[in-house]
Structures are given as structure tokens and as C-alpha cells.
Short mmCIF file of C-alpha atoms and ligand atoms in Angstrom, two decimals:
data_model
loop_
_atom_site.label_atom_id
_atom_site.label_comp_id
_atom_site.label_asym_id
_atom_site.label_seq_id
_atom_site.Cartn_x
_atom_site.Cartn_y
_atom_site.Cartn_z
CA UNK A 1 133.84 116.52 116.66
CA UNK A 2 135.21 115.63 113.50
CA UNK A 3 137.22 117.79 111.29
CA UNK A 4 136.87 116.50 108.15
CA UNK A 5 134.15 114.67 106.54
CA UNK A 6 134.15 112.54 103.23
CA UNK A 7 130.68 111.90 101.73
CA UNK A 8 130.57 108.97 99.71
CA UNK A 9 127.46 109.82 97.57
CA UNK A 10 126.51 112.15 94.95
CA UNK A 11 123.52 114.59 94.08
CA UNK A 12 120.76 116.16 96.27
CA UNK A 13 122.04 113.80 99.54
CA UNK A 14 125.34 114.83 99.12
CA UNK A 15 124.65 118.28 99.51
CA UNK A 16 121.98 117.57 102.15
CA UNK A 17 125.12 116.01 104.12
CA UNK A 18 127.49 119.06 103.15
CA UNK A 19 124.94 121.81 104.49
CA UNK A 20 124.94 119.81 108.10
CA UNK A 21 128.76 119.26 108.15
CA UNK A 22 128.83 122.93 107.52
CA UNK A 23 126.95 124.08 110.63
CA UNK A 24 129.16 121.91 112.39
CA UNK A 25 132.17 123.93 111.47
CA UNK A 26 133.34 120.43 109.44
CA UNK A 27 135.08 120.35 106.26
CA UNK A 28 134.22 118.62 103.52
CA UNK A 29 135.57 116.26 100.71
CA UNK A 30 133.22 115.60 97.85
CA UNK A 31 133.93 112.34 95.55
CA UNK A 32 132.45 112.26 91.98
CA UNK A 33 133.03 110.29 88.49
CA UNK A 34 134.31 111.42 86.00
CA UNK A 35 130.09 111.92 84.75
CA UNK A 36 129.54 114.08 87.45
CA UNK A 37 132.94 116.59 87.38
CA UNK A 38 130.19 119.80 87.10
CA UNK A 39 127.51 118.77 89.85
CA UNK A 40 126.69 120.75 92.59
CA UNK A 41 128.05 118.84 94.83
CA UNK A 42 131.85 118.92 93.46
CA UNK A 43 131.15 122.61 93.46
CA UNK A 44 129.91 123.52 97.13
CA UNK A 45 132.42 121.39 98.83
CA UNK A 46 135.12 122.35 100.20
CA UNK A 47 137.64 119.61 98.27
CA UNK A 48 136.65 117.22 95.84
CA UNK A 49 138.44 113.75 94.68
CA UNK A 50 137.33 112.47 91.33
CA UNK A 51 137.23 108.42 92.59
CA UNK A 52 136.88 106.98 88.95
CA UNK A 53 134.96 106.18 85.76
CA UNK A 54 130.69 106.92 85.36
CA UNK A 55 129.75 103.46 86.11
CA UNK A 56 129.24 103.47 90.18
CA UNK A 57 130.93 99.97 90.94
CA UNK A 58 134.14 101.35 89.63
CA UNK A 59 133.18 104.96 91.70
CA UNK A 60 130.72 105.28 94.53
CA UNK A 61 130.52 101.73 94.67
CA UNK A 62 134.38 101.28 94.70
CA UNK A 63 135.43 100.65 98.51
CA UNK A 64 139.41 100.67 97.56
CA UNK A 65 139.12 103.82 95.82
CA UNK A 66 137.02 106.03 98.33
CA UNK A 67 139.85 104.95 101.23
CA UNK A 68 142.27 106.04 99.11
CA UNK A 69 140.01 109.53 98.66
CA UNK A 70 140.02 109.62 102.73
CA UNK A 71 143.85 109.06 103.01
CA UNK A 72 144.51 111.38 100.30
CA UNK A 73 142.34 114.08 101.77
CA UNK A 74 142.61 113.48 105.56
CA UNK A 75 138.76 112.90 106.05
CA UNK A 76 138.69 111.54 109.63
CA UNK A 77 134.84 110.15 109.12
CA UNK A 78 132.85 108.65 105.94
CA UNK A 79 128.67 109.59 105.71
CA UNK A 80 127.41 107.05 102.99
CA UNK A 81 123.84 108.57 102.15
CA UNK A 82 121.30 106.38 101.04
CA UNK A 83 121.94 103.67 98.52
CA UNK A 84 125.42 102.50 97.39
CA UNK A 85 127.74 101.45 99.92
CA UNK A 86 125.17 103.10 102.72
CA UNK A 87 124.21 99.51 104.17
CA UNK A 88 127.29 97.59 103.41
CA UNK A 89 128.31 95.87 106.40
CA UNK A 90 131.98 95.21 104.94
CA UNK A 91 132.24 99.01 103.96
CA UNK A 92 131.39 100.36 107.93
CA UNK A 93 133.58 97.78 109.04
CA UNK A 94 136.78 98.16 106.56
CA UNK A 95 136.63 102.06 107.94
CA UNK A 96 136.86 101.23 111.26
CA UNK A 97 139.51 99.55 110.64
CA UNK A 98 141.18 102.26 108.77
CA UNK A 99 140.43 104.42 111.94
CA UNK A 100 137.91 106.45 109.70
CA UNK A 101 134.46 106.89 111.33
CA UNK A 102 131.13 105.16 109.64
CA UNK A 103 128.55 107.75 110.19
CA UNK A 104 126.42 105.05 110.49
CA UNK A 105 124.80 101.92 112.88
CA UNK A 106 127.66 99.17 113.69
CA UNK A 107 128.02 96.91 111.12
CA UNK A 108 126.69 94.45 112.98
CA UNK A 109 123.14 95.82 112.99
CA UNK A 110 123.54 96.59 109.19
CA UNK A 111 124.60 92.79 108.90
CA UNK A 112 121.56 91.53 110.86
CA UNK A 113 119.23 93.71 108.75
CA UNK A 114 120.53 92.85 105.78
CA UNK A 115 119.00 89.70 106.03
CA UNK A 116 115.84 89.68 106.48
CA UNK A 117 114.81 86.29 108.50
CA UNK A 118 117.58 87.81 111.29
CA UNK A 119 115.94 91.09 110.89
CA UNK A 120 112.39 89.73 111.10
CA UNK A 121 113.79 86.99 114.32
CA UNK A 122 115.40 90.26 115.83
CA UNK A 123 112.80 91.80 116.01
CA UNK A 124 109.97 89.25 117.25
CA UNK A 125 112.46 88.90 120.24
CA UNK A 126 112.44 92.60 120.89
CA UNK A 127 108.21 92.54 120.95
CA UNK A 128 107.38 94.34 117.49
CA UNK A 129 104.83 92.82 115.60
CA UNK A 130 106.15 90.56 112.68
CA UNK A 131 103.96 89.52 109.58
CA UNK A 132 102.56 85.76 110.81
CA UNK A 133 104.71 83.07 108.72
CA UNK A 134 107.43 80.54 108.35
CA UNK A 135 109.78 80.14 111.21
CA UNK A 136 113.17 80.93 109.63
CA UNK A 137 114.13 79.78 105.67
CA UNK A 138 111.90 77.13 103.69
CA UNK A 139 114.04 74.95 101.71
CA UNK A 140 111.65 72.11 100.58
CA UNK A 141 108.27 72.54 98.77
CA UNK A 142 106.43 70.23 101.18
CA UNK A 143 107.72 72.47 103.84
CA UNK A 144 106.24 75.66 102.05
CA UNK A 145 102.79 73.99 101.54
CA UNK A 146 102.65 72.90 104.88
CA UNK A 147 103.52 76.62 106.13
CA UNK A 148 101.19 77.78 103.60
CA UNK A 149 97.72 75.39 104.76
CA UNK A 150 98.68 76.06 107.98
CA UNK A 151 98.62 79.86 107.64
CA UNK A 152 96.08 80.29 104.39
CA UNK A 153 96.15 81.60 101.32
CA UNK A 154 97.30 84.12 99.63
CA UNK A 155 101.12 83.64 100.69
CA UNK A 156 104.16 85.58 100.05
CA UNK A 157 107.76 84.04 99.37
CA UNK A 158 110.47 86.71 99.51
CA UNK A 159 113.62 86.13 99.41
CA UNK A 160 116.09 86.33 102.68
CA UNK A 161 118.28 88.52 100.81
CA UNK A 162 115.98 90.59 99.56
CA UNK A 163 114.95 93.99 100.55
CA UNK A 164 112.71 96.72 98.95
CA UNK A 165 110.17 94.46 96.84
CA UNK A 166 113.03 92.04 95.17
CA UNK A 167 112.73 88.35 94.76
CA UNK A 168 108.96 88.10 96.05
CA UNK A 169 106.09 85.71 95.05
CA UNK A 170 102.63 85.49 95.60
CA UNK A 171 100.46 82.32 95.87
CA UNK A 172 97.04 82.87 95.82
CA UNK A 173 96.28 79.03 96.21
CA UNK A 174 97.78 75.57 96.50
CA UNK A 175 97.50 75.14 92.68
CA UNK A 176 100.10 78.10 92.43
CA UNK A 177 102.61 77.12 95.18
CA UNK A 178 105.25 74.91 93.60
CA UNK A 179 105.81 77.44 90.70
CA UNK A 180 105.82 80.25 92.98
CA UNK A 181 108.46 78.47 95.44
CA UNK A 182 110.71 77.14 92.17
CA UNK A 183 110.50 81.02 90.74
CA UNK A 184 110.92 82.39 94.09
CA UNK A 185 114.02 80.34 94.92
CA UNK A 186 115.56 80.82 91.33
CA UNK A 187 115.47 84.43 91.24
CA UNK A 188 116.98 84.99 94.63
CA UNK A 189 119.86 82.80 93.44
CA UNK A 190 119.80 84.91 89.93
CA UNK A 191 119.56 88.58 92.02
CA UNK A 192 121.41 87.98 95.14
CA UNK A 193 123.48 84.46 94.50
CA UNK A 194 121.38 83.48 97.54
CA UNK A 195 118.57 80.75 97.09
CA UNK A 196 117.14 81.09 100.62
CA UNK A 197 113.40 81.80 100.80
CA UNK A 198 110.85 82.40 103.71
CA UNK A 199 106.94 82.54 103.78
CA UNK A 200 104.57 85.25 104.81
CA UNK A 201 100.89 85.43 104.96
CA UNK A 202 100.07 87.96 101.88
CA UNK A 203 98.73 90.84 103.28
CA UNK A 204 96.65 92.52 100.14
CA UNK A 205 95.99 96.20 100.68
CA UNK A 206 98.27 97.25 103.73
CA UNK A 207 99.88 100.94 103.75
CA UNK A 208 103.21 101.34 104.08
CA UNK A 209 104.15 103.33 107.35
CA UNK A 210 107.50 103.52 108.13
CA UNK A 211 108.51 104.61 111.74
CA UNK A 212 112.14 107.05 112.00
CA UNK A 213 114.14 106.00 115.15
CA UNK A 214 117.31 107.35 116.77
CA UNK A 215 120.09 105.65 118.76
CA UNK A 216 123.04 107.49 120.48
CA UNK A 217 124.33 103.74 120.53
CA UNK A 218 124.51 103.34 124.40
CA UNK A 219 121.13 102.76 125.21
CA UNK A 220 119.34 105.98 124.51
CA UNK A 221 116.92 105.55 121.32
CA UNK A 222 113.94 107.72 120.48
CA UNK A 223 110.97 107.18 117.82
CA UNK A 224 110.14 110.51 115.82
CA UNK A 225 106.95 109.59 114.38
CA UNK A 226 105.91 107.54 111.20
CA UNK A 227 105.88 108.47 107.53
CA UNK A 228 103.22 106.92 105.24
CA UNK A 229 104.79 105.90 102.40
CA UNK A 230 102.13 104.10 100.28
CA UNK A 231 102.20 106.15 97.03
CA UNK A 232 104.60 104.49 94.83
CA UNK A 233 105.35 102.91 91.81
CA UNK A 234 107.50 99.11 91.21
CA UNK A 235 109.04 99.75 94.68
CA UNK A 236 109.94 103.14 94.15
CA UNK A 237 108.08 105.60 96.54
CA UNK A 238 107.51 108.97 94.70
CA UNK A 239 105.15 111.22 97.32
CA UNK A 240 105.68 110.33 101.22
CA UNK A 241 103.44 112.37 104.10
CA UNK A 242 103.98 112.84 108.06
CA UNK A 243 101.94 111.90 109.87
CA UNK A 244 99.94 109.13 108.26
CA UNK A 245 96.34 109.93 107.60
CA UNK A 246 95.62 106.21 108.61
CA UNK A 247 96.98 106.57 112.07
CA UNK A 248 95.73 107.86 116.14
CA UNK A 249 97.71 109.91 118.41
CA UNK A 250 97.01 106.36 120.41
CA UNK A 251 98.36 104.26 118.05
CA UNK A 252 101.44 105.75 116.86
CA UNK A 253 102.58 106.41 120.40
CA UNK A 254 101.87 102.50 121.16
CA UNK A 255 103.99 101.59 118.15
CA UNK A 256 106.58 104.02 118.32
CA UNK A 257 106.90 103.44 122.05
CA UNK A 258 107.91 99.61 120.54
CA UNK A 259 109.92 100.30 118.47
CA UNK A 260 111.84 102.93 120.67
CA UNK A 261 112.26 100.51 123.59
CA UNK A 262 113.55 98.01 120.73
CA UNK A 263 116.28 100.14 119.82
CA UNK A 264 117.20 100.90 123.37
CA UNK A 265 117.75 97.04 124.00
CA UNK A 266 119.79 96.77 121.29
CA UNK A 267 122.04 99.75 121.86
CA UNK A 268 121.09 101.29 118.17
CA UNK A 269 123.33 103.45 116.83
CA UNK A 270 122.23 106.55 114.14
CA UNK A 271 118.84 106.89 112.53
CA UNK A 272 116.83 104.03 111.38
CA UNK A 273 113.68 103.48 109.70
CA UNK A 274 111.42 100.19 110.93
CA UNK A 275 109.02 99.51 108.13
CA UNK A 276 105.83 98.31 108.58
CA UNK A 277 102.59 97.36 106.91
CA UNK A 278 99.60 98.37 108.43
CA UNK A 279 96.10 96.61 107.43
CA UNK A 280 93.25 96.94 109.40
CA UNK A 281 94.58 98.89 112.70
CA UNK A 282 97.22 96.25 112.76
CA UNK A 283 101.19 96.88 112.09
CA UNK A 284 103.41 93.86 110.89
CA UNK A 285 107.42 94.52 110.69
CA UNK A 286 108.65 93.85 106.89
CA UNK A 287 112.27 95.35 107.36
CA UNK A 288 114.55 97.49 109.24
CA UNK A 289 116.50 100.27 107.08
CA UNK A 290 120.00 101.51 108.68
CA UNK A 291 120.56 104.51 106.43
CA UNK A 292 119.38 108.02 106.09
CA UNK A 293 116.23 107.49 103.76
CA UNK A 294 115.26 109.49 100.82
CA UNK A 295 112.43 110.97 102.65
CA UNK A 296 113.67 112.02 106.09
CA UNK A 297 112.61 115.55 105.30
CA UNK A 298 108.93 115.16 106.05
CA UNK A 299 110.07 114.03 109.46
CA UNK A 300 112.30 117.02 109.91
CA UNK A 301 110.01 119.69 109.11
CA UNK A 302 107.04 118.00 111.65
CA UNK A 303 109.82 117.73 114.46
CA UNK A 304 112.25 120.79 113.82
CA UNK A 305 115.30 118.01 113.88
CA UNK A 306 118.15 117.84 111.71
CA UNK A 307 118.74 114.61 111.29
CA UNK A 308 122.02 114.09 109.24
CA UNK A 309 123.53 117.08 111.94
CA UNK A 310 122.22 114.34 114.73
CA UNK A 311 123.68 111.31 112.66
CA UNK A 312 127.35 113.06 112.37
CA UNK A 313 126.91 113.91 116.00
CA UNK A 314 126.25 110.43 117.45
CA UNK A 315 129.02 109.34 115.09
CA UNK A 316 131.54 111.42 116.87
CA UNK A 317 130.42 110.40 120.17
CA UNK A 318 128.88 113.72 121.05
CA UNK A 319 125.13 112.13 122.00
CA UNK A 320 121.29 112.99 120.83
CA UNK A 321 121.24 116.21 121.32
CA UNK A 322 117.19 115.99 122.70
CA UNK A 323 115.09 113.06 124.42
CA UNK A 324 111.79 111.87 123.72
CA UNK A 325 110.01 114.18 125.29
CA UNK A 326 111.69 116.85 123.46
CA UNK A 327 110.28 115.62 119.92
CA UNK A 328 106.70 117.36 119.43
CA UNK A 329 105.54 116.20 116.02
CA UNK A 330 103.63 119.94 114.86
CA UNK A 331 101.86 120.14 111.37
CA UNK A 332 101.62 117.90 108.51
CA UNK A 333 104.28 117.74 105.83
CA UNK A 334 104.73 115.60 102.29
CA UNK A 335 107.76 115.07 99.91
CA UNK A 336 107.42 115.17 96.51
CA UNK A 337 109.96 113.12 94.80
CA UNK A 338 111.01 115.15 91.19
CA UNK A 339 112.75 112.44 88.99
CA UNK A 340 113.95 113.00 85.42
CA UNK A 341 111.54 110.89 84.26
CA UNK A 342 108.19 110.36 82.14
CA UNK A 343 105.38 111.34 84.07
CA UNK A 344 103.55 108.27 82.76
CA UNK A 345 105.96 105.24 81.82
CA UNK A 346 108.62 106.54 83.80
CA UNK A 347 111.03 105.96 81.43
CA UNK A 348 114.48 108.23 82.11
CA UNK A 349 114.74 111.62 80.97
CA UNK A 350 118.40 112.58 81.34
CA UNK A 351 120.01 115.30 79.40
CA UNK A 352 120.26 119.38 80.03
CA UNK A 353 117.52 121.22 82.15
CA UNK A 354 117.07 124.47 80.16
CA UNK A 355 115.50 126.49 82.57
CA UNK A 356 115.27 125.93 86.32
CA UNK A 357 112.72 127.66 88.84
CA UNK A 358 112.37 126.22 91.94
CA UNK A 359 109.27 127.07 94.01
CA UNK A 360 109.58 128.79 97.45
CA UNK A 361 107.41 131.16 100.20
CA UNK A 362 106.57 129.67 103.49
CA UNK A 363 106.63 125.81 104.07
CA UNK A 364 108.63 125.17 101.28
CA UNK A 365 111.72 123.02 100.55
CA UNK A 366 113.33 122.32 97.40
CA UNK A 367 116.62 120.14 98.20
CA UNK A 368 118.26 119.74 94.40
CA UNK A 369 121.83 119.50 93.22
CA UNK A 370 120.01 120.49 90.05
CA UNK A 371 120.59 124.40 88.30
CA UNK A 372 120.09 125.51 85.28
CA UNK A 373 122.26 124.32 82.30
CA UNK A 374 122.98 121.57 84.33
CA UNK A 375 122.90 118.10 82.56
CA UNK A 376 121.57 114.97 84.20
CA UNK A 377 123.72 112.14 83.16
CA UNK A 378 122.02 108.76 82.15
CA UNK A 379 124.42 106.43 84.80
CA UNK A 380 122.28 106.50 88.05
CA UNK A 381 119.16 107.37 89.84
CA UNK A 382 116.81 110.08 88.23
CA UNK A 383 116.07 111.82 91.67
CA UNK A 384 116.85 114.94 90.82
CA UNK A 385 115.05 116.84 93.60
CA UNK A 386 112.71 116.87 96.33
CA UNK A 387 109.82 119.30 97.26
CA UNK A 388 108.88 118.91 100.72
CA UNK A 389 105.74 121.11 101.82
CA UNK A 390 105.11 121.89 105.24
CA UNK A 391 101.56 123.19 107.10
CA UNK A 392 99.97 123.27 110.29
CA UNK A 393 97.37 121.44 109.03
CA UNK A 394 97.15 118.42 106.35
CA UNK A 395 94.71 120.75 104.10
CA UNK A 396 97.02 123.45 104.33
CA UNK A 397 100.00 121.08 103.47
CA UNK A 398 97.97 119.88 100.45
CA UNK A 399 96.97 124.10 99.17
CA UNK A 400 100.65 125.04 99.62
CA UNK A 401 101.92 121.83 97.88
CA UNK A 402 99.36 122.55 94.48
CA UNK A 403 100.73 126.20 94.74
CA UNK A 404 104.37 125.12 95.16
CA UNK A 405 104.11 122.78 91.89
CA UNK A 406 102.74 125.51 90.35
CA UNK A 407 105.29 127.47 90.49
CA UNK A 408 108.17 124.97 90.05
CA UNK A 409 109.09 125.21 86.73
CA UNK A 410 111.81 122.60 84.57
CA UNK A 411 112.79 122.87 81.31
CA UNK A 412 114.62 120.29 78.98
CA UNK A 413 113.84 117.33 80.45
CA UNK A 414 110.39 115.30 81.21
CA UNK A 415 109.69 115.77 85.01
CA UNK A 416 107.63 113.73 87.44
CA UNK A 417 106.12 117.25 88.48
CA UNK A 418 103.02 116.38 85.88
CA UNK A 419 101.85 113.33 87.81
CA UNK A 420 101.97 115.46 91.35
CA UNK A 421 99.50 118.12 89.82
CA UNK A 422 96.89 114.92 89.51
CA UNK A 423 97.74 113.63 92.38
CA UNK A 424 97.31 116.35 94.78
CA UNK A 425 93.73 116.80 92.89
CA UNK A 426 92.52 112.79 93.00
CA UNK A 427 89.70 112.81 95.62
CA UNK A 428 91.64 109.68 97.25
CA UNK A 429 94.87 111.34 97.91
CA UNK A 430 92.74 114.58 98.87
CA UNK A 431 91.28 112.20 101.31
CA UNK A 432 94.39 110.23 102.37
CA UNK A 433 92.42 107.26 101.14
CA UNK A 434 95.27 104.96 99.72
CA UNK A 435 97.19 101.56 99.89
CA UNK A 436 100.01 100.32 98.43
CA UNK A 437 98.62 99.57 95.20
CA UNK A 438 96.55 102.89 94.96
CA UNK A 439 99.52 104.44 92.23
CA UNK A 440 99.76 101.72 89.88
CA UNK A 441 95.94 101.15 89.30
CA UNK A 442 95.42 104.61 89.26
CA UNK A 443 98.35 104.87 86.27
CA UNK A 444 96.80 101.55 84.90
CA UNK A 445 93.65 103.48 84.61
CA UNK A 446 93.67 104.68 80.86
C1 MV4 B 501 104.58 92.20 101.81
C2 MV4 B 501 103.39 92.56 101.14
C3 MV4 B 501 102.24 91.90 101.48
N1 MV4 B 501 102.26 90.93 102.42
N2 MV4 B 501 104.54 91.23 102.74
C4 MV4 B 501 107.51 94.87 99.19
C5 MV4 B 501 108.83 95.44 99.52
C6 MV4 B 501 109.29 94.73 100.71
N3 MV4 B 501 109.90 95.67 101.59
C7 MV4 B 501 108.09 94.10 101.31
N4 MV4 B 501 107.04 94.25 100.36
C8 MV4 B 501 105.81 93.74 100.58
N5 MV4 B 501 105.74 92.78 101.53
C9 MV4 B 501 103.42 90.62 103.03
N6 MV4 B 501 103.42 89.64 103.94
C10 MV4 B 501 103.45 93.56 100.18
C11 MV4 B 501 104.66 94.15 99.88
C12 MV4 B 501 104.63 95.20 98.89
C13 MV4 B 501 104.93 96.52 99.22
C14 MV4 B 501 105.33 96.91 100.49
C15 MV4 B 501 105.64 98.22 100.79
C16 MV4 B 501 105.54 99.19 99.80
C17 MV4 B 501 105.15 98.84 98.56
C18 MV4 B 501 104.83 97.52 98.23
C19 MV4 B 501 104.45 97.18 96.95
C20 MV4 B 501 104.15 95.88 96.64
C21 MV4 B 501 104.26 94.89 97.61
#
């Protein structure tokens, strides 16, 4: 096992990492900006190395400058977290090189996921259902309108580089195609220097189910269920639920059964996330995520497994420490996502919280770097919490999760905790009756 662990993130995750390196017996190094000298995070740990300036590409996103932090310190293994350098192929690999652990997939698999025509090729060749479209990158516009009579409107371009909703078009008809390939193609040059585009049939009110797998990176690789994330808001998910309300016993064992012989053949390392829409009974691949996501919690509390402890375990070589017929999913449980932000435009709300009161009782989970007098500073993401409510049953999920929010109480700051008391009330989300689009029309509603 390792004996010293640098995280290379900040805020709730970062201490999420820190409480599972510390029931490992691991130490750890915290990094931080110069914005973020008083978080929780620089606090709790047990050394801290302030990597640089607020702005993240000269900190967290600053791959010189956290190596220096691990050869200062010692650290013998890196976990990224989600976001910043957590699926950057030349980050995992630069460590390795340094002798310093990735807790992480090889950077190969992060590589092949990162783009997503070798993501979406990958994983039509290991049997999981893939979106019907374009075979590989469109480069012409008589190619796209052949791809797109051939398949039928409405079509989707997205960008090869792309990833969580950027660089897409739709084209609802043949009138709209050449300005949706031209935009397309010049805004995945603009976002990602990359101009390469592929087509998908547009599917128009799918869920989003995402299904959590582990590798031990040998050959062993287990599904955990599926989260139905859905709710959200311009690509940002803000209320996530285990199991899905749209799904079978039947059917999620027959997908995660694919997927989980999928990562076996390909020797995946860590936890993973395969996305999926699912319209109509049916489940199409989108992506393949090779981080820790936001929203693992809602898997944890339905399986009992802690999955950053199982990440820094694989990572040292020390195996899963269950199989798959270990994993009994039991209960129902949903994340709330608390972001300093306007419950309505959700415009950013950083500044000092005045008062702090997390809920708590049974089935409850607050994870927060967040106190009271703390200031959120205005340079990155405005997660500044998650409630994660668990229940035997989905209605009992839903009664503990209105009495949680009741009790959770902020001060100082606008708080996303407004929107969740609606929510949890709106016959449709009472009724797990919701698509992808459910969020914005209902906010569009006046
Ligand atoms: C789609 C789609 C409809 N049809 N692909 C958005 C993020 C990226 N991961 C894939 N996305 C979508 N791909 C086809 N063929 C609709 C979306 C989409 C979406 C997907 C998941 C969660 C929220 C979404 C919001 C808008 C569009």
C-alpha cells in the first residue's frame, strides 16, 4: 500500500479522497492556490503545498508544479478527482514516469476515451450498444447528408473531441444541415483546436443512465448498478438517483452484464462510468468517463462500497476487494448537488457563508469542504456540497430528502437548496417521470 498520497484537487472531492486515504493508514499532502490557503481541505490534511496563483492552469491545472509538490513531499501516488487534470492522458502518463502512481485507468484507456469516435468504435467492438450513425469522422458536407438521408432526421453532429454536451448540433432537416455541419466543425476547431465531427441519429427525449464499473486492471471488472442522471441544467447534472426509476431488475442486469464483460476484455483499470441514453427500453453508448464522478455517492450508499478506498487499492496493486456477486444494490438513494448559485439563473454566488447547518439523522450525507465563515472564492466550480439521501425504498428516499433540505440551512450566499424543495414536490420527479430536457422546460416555465 502506499504511504503517501498527493491529491491533486480541491474542495468537497478532496476531502472525500483524504477520509479514504485515512482508513488506509495513508498520509496525505493537500495542494491549494493561493485562493484557497483556508479550505478545509488544506486544514484536514496531513501536509499541504500551496502549488501557485487562483487561476487553476497556473495551480491544479499546472502538471510541472504538482510533481514538484510530490518530490517535495514524498507522495509515492497522485488521486486526480474529477475534473482538472483527472482525464489527462499526458498527466497519468508523466507520473508513471516519475515513478509516482496515477490512481487512475492507464492512460491509454483515458486516451481512447478522450476521443469519442475511438470511444464509441471501442466499444461497438466490445458488444455495447452505440447510438446508430456515421462510421468514424465526416469531413465533407455531401458525406454528412448522405449519412444523414440514410439514417433520418433529426441528426446530431458532435464533435470528436468533445465530451459532456460541447461542440454539438442538431439538424432537424436537410434544409438545416450545411449550417449545422459549418457551425459544428467551426466550434470544435474554436473549443478544442480540433475540427473533426461525427453524426448521430438525434435521439429527442432519452434519460441519461449512467452505469459505474470497476476494473482491478487484470481482467476482473464488475458493474455496480446505474445512476439516472437526467435532471440537469446546460450539461450540468444537479440531482442524480440509484437506481433509475426507468429501469427492470431484467434490464439493468442485461446491460450491466455488457458492460462488465466489456471491461473485463479490456483489462480496465479503476472505476468508470459508461454513459448511456436510454429511449424507449433501448440503451445507446454516448461516452465512457475514466474518473471518479461527482455523483458516485448514490452508488455507494445502494452497494455499501467505498469507492475512492477501492480506486487507491487497485492503484497499489492490492485487487477489488469483492466480486460481482458480492455487490447487492439495497434501497434507493439521490444526490443533491448544493452549488453557490442562483436557484433560478444560476448565476454564481461566491462570497462568505454566514451561517452553516448541515442536515443529518438516518440516511443522510452531507460531503462539504464548506463551514461557517468560510468564503467561497469566485475562481472555480460552485459545488460546494452534496446531500445524498438514502432509503429502503424510493418514497422513503424522497420523505427523508424534503426533511433533510429542511433542515439544511446556508447563510450568505444564494444556494441551489431552493430549487430542490420544488423539485422533490413536482408530481414528475415524485413520479420519476423525466428526460433530459425535463429541468430546463420546467425552469423555462414562468
Ligand atoms: C445525444 C443526444 C441525443 N441524441 N446524442 C450531451 C452530452 C454528451 N455527453 C452527449 N449529449 C447528448 N447526446 C444523440 N444521438 C442528447 C444529448 C444531450 C444530453 C445527454 C445527456 C445528458 C444531458 C443532455 C442534454 C442535452 C443533450
Amino acid at each position: 500500500m502506499f504511504d503517501k498520497v498527493l491529491i491533486a484537487n480541491r474542495g468537497e472531492i478532496a476531502l472525500r479522497i483524504q477520509r479514504a486515504c485515512k482508513e488506509l493508514g495513508i498520509a496525505t499532502v493537500a495542494v491549494h492556490s493561493t485562493a484557497d490557503a483556508d479550505a478545509m481541505h488544506v486544514r484536514l490534511a496531513d501536509e499541504s503545498v500551496c502549488i501557485g496563483p487562483p487561476t487553476s492552469s497556473d495551480s491544479y491545472l499546472n502538471i510541472p508544479r504538482l510533481l514538484a509538490a510530490c518530490e517535495i513531499t514524498g507522495a509515492d501516488a497522485v488521486h486526480p478527482g474529477y475534473g482538472f487534470l483527472s482525464e489527462n492522458a499526458r498527466f497519468a502518463e508523466i507520473l508513471e514516469e516519475h515513478n509516482i502512481t496515477f490512481i487512475g485507468p492507464t492512460s491509454e484507456h483515458i486516451r481512447i476515451m478522450g476521443d469519442k469516435i475511438q470511444a464509441k468504435e471501442t466499444a461497438k467492438r466490445l458488444g455495447i450498444p452505440i447510438v446508430p450513425g456515421s462510421q468514424g469522422a465526416v469531413r465533407t458536407e455531401t458525406e454528412a447528408m448522405k449519412v444523414a438521408k440514410s439514417m433520418g432526421f433529426p441528426v446530431l453532429i458532435k464533435a470528436t473531441a468533445g465530451g459532456g454536451g460541447r461542440g454539438m448540433k442538431v439538424a432537424t432537416s436537410v434544409e438545416d444541415l450545411p449550417v449545422a455541419f459549418a457551425t459544428a466543425r467551426s466550434e470544435a476547431k474554436a473549443a478544442f483546436g480540433n475540427d473533426s465531427v461525427y453524426i448521430e441519429k438525434y435521439l429527442t427525449k432519452p434519460r441519461h443512465i449512467e452505469i459505474q464499473v470497476f476494473g482491478d486492471g487484470t481482467g476482473n471488472a464488475v458493474h455496480l448498478g446505474e445512476r439516472d442522471c437526467s435532471l440537469q441544467r446546460r450539461h450540468q447534472k444537479i440531482f442524480e438517483e440509484a437506481p433509475s426509476p426507468a429501469l427492470n431488475a431484467a434490464s439493468r442486469a442485461r446491460i450491466g452484464e455488457t458492460v462488465a464483460t466489456a471491461m473485463r476484455t479490456i483489462k480496465y483499470r479503476g472505476a468508470g462510468t459508461v454513459e448511456f441514453l436510454y429511449e424507449d427500453g433501448e440503451f445507446y453508448f454516448i461516452e465512457m468517463n475514466t474518473r471518479i464522478q461527482v455523483e458516485h455517492p448514490v452508488t455507494e450508499a445502494i452497494t455499501g462500497i467505498d469507492l475512492v478506498l477501492e480506486q487507491i487499492r487497485v492503484a497499489s496493486g492490492a485487487g477489488l476487494s469483492f466480486t460481482q456477486d458480492d455487490i447487492v444494490l439495497s434501497g434507493h438513494a439521490i444526490e443533491c448537488r448544493i452549488n453557490a448559485e442562483n436557484p433560478r439563473t444560476f448565476r454564481p454566488s461566491p462570497g462568505q457563508i454566514t451561517y452553516w447547518h448541515p442536515p443529518g439523522g438516518l440516511g443522510i450525507r452531507v460531503d462539504s469542504g464548506a463551514y461557517q465563515g468560510y468564503r467561497i472564492p469566485p475562481y472555480y466550480d460552485s459545488l460546494i456540497g452534496k446531500l445524498i439521501v438514502h432509503g429502503k425504498t424510493r418514497n422513503e428516499c424522497m420523505m427523508r430528502l424534503k426533511r433533510a433540505l429542511s433542515e439544511f440551512v446556508i447563510d450568505g450566499i444564494e444556494t441551489t437548496i431552493p430549487l430542490f424543495h420544488e423539485l422533490v414536490r413536482h408530481p414528475d420527479v415524485v413520479n420519476g417521470m423525466y428526460d433530459i430536457h425535463w429541468l430546463e422546460k420546467y425552469l423555462g416555465k414562468p
